[in-house]
Tab-separated table of C-alpha atoms and ligand atoms in Angstrom:
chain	number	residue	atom	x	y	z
L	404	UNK	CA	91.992	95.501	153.581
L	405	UNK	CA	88.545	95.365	154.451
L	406	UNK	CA	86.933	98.346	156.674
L	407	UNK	CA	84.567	97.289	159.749
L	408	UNK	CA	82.724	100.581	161.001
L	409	UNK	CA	82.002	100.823	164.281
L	410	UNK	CA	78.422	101.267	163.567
L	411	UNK	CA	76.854	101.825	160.216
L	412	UNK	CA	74.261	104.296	160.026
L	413	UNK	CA	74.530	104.312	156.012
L	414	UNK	CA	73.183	101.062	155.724
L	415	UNK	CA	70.722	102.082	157.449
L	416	UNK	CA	68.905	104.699	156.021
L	417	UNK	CA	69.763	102.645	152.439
L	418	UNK	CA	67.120	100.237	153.743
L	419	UNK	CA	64.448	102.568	154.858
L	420	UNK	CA	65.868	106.312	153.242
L	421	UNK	CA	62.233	106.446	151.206
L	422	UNK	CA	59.854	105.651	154.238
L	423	UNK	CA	61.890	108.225	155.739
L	424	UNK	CA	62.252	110.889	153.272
L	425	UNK	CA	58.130	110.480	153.216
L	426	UNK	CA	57.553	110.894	156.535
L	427	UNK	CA	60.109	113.965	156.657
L	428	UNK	CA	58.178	115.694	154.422
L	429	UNK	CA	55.093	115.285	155.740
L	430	UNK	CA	56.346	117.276	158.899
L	431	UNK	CA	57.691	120.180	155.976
L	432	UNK	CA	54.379	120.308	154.516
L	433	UNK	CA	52.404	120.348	157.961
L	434	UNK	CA	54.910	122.334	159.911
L	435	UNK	CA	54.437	120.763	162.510
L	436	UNK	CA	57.720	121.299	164.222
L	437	UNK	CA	57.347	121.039	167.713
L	438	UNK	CA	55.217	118.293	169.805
L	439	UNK	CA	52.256	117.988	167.469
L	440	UNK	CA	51.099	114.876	165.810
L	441	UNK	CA	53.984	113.120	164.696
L	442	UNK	CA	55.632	112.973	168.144
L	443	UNK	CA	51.954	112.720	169.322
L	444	UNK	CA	52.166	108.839	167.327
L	445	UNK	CA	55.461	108.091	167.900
L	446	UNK	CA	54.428	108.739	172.102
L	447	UNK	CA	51.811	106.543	171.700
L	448	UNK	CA	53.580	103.782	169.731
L	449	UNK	CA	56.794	103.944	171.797
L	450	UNK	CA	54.679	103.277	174.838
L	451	UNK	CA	52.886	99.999	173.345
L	452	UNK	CA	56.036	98.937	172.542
L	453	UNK	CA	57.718	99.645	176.138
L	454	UNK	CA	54.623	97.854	177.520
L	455	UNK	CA	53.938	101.210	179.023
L	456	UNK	CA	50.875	103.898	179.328
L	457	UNK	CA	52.629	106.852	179.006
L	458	UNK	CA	55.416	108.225	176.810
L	459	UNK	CA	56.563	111.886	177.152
L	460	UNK	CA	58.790	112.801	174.119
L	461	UNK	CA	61.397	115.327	175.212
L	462	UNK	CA	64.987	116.983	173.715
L	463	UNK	CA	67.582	114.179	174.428
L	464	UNK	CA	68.031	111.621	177.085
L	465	UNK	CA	69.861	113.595	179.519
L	466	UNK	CA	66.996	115.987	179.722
L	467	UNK	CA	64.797	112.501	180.234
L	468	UNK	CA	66.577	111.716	183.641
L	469	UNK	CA	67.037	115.416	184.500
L	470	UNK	CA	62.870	115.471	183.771
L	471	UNK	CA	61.998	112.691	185.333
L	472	UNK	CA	64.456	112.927	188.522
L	473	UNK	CA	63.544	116.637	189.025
L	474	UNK	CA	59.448	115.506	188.756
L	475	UNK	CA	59.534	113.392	191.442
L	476	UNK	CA	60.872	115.936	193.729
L	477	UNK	CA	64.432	114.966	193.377
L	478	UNK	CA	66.363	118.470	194.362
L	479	UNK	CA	69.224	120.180	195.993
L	480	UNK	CA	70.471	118.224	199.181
L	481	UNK	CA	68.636	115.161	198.234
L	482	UNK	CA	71.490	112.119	196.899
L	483	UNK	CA	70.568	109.117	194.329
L	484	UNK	CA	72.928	106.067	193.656
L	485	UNK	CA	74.698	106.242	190.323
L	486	UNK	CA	76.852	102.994	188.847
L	487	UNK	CA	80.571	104.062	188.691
L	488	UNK	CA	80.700	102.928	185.176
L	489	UNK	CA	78.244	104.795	182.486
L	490	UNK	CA	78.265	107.748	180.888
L	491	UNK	CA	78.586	110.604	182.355
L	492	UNK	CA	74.886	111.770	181.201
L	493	UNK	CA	73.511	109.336	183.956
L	494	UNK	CA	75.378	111.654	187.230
L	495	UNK	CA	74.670	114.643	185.444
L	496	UNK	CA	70.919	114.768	185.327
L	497	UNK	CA	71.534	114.573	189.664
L	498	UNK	CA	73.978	117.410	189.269
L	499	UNK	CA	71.422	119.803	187.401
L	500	UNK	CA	68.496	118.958	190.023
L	501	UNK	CA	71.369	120.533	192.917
L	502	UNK	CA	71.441	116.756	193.949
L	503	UNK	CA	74.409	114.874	194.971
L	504	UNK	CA	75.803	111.607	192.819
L	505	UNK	CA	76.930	108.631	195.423
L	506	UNK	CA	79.095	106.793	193.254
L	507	UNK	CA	78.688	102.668	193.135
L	508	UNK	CA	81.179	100.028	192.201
L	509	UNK	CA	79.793	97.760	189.853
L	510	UNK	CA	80.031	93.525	189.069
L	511	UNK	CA	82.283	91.994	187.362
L	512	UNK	CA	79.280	90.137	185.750
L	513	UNK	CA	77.098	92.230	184.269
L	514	UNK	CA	78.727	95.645	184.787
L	515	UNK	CA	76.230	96.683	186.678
L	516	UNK	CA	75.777	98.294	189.789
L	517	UNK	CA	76.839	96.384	192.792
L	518	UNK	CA	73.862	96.417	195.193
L	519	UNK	CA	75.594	95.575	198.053
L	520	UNK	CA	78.029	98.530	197.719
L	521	UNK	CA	74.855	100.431	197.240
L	522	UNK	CA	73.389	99.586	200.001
L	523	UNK	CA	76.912	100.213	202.351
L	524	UNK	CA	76.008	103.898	200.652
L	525	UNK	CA	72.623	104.459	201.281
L	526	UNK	CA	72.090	107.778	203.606
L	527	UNK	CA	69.546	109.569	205.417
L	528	UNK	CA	69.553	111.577	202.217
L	529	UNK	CA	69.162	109.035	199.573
L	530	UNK	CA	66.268	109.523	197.878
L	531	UNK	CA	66.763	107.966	194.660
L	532	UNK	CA	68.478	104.947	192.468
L	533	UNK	CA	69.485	105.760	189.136
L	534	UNK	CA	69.805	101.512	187.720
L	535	UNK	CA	71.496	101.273	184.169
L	536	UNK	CA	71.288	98.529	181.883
L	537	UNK	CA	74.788	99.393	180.680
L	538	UNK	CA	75.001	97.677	177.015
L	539	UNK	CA	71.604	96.613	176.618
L	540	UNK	CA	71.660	93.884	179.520
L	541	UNK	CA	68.735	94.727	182.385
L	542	UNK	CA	70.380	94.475	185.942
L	543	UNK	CA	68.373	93.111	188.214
L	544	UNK	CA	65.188	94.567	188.859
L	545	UNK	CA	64.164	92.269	191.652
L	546	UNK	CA	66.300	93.149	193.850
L	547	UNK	CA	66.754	96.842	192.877
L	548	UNK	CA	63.258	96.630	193.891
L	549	UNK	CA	63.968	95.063	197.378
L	550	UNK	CA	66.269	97.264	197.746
L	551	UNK	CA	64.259	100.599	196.764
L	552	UNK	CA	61.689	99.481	199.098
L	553	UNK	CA	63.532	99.010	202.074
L	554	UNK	CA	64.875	102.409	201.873
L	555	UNK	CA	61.664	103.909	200.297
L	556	UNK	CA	64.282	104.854	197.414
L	557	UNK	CA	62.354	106.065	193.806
L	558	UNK	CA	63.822	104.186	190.686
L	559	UNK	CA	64.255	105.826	187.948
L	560	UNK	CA	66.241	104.011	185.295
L	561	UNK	CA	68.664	104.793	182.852
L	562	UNK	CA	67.297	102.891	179.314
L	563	UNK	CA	69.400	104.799	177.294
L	564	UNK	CA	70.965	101.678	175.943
L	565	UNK	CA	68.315	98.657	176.884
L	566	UNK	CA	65.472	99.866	174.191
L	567	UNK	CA	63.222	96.800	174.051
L	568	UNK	CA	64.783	94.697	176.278
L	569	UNK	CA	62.988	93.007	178.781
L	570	UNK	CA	64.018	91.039	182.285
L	571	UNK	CA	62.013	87.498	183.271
L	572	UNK	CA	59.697	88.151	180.253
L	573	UNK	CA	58.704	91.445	181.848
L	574	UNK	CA	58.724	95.352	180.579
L	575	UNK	CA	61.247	97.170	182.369
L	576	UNK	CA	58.611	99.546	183.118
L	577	UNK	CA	56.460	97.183	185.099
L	578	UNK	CA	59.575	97.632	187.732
L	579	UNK	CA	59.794	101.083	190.113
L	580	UNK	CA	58.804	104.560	189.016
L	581	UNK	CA	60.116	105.728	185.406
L	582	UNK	CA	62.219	104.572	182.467
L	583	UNK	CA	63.919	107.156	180.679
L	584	UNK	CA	65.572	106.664	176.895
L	585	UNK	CA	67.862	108.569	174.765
L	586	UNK	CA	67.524	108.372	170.960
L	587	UNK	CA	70.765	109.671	170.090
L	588	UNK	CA	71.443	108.268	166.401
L	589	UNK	CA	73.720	106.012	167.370
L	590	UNK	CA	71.505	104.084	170.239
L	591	UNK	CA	69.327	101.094	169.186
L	592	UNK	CA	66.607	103.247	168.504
L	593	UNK	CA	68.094	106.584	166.834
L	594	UNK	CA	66.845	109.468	165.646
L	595	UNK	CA	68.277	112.377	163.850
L	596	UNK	CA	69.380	114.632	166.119
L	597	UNK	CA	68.716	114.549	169.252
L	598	UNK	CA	65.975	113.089	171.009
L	599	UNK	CA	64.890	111.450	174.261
L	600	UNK	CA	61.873	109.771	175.938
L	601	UNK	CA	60.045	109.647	179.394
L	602	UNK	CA	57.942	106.055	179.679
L	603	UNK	CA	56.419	105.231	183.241
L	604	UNK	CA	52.608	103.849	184.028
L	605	UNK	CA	52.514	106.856	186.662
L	606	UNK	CA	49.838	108.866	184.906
L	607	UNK	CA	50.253	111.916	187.254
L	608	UNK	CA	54.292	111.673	187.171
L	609	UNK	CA	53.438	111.446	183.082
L	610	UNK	CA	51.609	114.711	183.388
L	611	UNK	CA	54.216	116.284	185.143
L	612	UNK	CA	57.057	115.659	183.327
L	613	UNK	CA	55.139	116.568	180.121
L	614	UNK	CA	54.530	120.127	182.121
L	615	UNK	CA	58.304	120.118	183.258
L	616	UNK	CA	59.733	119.512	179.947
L	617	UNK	CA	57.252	122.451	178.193
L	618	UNK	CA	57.740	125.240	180.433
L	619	UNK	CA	55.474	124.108	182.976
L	620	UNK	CA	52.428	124.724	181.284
L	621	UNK	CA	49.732	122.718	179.921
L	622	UNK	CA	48.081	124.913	177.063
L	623	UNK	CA	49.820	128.433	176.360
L	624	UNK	CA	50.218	130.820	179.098
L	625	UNK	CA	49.093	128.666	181.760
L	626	UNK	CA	52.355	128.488	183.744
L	627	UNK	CA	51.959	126.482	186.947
L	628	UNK	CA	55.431	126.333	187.806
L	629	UNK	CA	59.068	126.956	186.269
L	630	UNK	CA	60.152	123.626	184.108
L	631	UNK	CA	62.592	123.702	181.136
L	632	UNK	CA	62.531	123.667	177.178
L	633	UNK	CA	62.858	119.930	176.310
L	634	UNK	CA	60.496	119.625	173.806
L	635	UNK	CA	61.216	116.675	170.780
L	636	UNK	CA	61.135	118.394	167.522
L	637	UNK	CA	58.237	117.029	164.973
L	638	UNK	CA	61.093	115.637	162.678
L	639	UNK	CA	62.742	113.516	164.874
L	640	UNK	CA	59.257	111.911	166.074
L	641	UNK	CA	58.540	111.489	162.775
L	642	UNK	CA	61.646	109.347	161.870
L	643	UNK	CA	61.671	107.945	164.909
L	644	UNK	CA	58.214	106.312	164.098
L	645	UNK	CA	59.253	105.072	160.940
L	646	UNK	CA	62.134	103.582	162.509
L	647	UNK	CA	60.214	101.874	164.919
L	648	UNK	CA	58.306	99.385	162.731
L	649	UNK	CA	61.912	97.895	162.260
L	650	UNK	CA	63.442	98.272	165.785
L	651	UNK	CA	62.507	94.505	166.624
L	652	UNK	CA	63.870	93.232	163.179
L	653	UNK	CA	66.810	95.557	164.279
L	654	UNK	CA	67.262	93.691	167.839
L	655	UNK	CA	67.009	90.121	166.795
L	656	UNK	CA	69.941	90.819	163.780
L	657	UNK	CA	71.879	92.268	166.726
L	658	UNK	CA	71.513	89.302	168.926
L	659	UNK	CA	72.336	86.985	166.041
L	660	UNK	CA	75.455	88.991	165.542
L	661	UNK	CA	76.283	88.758	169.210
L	662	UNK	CA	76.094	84.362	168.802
L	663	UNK	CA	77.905	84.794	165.997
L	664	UNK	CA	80.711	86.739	167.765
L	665	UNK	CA	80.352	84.396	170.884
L	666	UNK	CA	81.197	81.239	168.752
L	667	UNK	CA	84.204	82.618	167.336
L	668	UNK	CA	85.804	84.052	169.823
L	669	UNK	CA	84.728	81.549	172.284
L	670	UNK	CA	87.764	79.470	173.685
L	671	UNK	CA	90.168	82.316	173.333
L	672	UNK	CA	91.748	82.205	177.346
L	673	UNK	CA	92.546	85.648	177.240
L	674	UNK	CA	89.162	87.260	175.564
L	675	UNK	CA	85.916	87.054	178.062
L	676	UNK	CA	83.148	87.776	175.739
L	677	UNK	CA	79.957	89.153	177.364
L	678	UNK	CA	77.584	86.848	179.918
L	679	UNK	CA	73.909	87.123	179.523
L	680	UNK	CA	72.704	86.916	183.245
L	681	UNK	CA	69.653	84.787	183.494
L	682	UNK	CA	66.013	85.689	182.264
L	683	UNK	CA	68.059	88.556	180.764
L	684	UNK	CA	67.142	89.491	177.367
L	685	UNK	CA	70.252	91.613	176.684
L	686	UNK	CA	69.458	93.968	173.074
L	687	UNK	CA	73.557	94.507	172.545
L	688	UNK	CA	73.992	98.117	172.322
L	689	UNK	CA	77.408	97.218	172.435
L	690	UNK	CA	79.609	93.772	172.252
L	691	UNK	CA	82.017	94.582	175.227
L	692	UNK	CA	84.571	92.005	175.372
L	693	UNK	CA	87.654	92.262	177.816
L	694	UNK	CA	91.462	91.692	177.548
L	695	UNK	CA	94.043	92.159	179.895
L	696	UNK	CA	96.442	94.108	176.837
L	697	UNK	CA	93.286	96.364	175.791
L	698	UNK	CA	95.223	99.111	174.216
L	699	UNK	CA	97.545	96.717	172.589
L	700	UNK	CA	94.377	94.742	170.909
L	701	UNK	CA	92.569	98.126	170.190
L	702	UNK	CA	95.721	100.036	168.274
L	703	UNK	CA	95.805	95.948	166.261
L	704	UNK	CA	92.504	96.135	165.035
L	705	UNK	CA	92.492	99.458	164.334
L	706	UNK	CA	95.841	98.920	162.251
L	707	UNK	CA	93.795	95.996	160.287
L	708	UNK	CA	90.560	98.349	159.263
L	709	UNK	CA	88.421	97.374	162.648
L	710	UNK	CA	86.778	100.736	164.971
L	711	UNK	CA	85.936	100.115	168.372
L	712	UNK	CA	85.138	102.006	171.270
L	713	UNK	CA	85.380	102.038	174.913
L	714	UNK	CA	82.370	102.692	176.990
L	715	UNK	CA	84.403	104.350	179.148
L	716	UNK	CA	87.951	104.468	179.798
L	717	UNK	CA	87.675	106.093	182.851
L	718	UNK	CA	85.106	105.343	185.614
L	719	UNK	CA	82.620	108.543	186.773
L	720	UNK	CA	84.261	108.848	190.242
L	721	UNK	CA	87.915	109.520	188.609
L	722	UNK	CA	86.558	112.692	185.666
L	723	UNK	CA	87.699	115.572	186.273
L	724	UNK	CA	84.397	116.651	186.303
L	725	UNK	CA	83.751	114.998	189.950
L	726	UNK	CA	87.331	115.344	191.707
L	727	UNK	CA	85.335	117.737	194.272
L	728	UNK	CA	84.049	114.541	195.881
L	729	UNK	CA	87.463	113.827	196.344
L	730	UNK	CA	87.142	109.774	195.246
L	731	UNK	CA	90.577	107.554	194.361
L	732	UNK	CA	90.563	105.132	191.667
L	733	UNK	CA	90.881	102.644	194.749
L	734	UNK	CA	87.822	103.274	195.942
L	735	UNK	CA	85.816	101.525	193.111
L	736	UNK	CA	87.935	98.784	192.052
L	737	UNK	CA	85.930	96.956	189.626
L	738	UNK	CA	85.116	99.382	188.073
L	739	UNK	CA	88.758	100.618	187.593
L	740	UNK	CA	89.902	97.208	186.429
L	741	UNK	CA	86.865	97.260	183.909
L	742	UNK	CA	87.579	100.586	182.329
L	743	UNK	CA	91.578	98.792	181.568
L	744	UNK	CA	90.293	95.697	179.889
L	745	UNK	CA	86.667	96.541	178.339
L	746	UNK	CA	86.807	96.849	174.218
L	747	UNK	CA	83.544	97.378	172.426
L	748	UNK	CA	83.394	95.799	168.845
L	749	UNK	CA	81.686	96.674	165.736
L	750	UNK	CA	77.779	96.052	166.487
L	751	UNK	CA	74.823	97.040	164.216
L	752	UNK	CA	72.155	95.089	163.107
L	753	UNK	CA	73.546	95.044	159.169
L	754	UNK	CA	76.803	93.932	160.007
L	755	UNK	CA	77.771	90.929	157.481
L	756	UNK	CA	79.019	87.598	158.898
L	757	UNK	CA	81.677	87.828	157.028
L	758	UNK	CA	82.806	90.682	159.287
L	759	UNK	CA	82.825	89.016	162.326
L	760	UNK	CA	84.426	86.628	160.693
L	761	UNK	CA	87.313	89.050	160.410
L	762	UNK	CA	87.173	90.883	163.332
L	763	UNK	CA	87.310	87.529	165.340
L	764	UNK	CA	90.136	86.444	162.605
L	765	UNK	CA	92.417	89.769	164.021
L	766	UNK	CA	91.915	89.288	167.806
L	767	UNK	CA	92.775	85.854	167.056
L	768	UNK	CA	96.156	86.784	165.432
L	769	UNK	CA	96.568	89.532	167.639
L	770	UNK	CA	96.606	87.128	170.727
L	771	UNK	CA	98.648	84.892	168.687
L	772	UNK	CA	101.753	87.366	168.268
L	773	UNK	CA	101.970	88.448	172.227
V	1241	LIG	C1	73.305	108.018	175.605
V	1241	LIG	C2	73.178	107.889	177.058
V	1241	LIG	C3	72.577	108.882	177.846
V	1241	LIG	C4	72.236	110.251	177.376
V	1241	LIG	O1	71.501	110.383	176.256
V	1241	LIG	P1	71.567	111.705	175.330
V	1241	LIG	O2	70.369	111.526	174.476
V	1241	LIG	O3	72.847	111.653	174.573
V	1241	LIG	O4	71.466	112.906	176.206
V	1241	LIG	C5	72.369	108.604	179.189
V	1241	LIG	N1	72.772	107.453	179.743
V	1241	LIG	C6	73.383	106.495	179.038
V	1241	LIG	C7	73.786	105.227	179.715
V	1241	LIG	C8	73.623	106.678	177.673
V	1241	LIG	O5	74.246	105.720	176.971
């Protein structure tokens, strides 16, 4: 039977293992193992490639919200709109500045945040909206932008899965205040361990959340204020910036994947596979389809040799985690029906046609015998 990972990291680092053994030990033989000039290049080179003129390297990509959120004065009392469906990372980094999540019902579309339940949310204490480009598909920034200026909201937006992607031809980071990225390993862009990245044009936010993220200092015992230790460690930045010669290689084997998927399963009346929204250039994270017997196709394909995941079986509102704001599943019900019929499939850039092949083979039977 044959075995479809759910992502293949092992393939990976067959292709570039060397390049990254090298650059590995060049961090060893430096010791160079916090900030210093590795992370100093990848900054520099992660911001060309976001389009951006800053890039502040920092521990993971909940720290990078948390960061960036807290550095532009986001604290205790103050509220910022979160989607109802995304990980849990995206509320959090509002909960550690004393802040407030207001949860948002997304679209059936794009699963992204539904701006008109956003705006029905918006308070005399909303200072912030917290967009995510949940699977690697930008929402739209236009009229997050309308939105953000009508209410004189800050945008900060969660990239953790959109590295590279781009909306009308544009950066993301041409659009509101900051972009923040995670480069857990298994995100577009991984690294190994964890890692996470502040991009914005906002040279004095730049500064600050470099300050923020090192203790609030700038050289040793300078403190100017109390910050955190989010530092990224000299090894990651150093495979990170071997990784990301590749990363737009990486994208475009995705995206072929993602056709490939779309003509096979296209047709199927029970399978929706996932809309690109226009001037969207969605990097596929994930391949969310959805099917009403989710479970049913999941526990099939995992029978026949085929992981998947769901990103996430149950919407932010409904955790445990955030029954103190007393929300019902009723309250967001897209997002409820979502989380019941979303299945991710196997998606990495060096998965084999002949995979999809049989991945698209099983939902096909699967459907078949129901
Ligand atoms: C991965 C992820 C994060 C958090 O990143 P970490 O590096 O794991 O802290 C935040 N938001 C979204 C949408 C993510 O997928």
């Amino acid at each position: 039977m044959p075995n479809v990972p759910f992502v293949d990291l092992a393939a990976q680092y067959a292709a570039i293992g060397q390049e990254v053994l090298t650059a590995i030990t060049a961090v060893l033989e430096d010791r160079t193992f916090i900030l210093g000039p590795h992370v100093n290049a990848f900054e520099k080179n992660f911001a060309a490639f976001c389009g951006a003129e800053h890039c502040v390297g920092v521990g993971n990509g909940t720290d990078a919200l948390y960061i960036a959120l807290k550095s532009l004065g986001f604290g205790p009392g103050d509220e910022a709109l979160v989607p109802a469906n995304t990980f849990i990372a995206t509320a959090e980094a509002v909960g550690l500045c004393g802040g407030r999540p207001v949860f948002v019902d997304v679209e059936e579309a794009g699963f992204h945040m539904n701006l008109d339940d956003a705006r029905a949310k918006i308070t005399d204490r909303t200072r912030v909206i917290i967009p995510v480009h949940l699977y690697g598909q930008p929402m739209d920034l236009d009229a997050v932008d309308c939105l953000a200026k009508e209410f004189e909201l800050k945008i900060v937006q969660d990239c953790a899965q959109t590295h590279g992607a781009t909306i009308g031809g544009k950066s993301l980071v041409s659009f509101g205040d900051v972009c923040c990225y995670s480069f857990f390993p298994g995100k577009n862009l991984g690294a190994y361990g964890d890692a996470g990245a502040i991009v914005t044009n906002n040279e004095t936010l730049a500064k600050r959340c470099r300050m923020f993220a090192n203790h609030g200092r700038q050289g040793k015992y300078d403190h100017e204020f109390e910050g955190t230790n989010s530092r990224m460690d000299g090894l990651q930045g150093a495979v990170l910036d071997v990784k990301l010669k590749y990363l737009k290689k990486w994208t475009e084997l995705r995206q072929a994947n993602a056709r490939v998927y779309d003509d096979l399963l296209a047709g199927i009346p029970s399978i929706t596979t996932p809309a690109v929204l226009p001037g969207r250039d969605h990097v596929y994270h994930l391949y969310v389809i959805r099917c009403a017997n989710r479970d049913g196709l999941q526990t099939f394909l995992k029978e026949r040799g085929v992981a998947t995941g769901v990103h996430y079986p149950i919407a932010l509102p409904n955790l445990t985690a955030y029954a103190h704001l007393g929300h019902a599943a009723k309250d967001f019900p897209v997002a409820r029906r979502l989380a019941g019929e979303i299945l991710s499939l196997p998606m990495y850039p060096e998965l084999l046609r002949q995979d999809i092949e049989y991945v698209a083979a099983q939902v096909r039977n699967f459907l078949k015998q129901v």
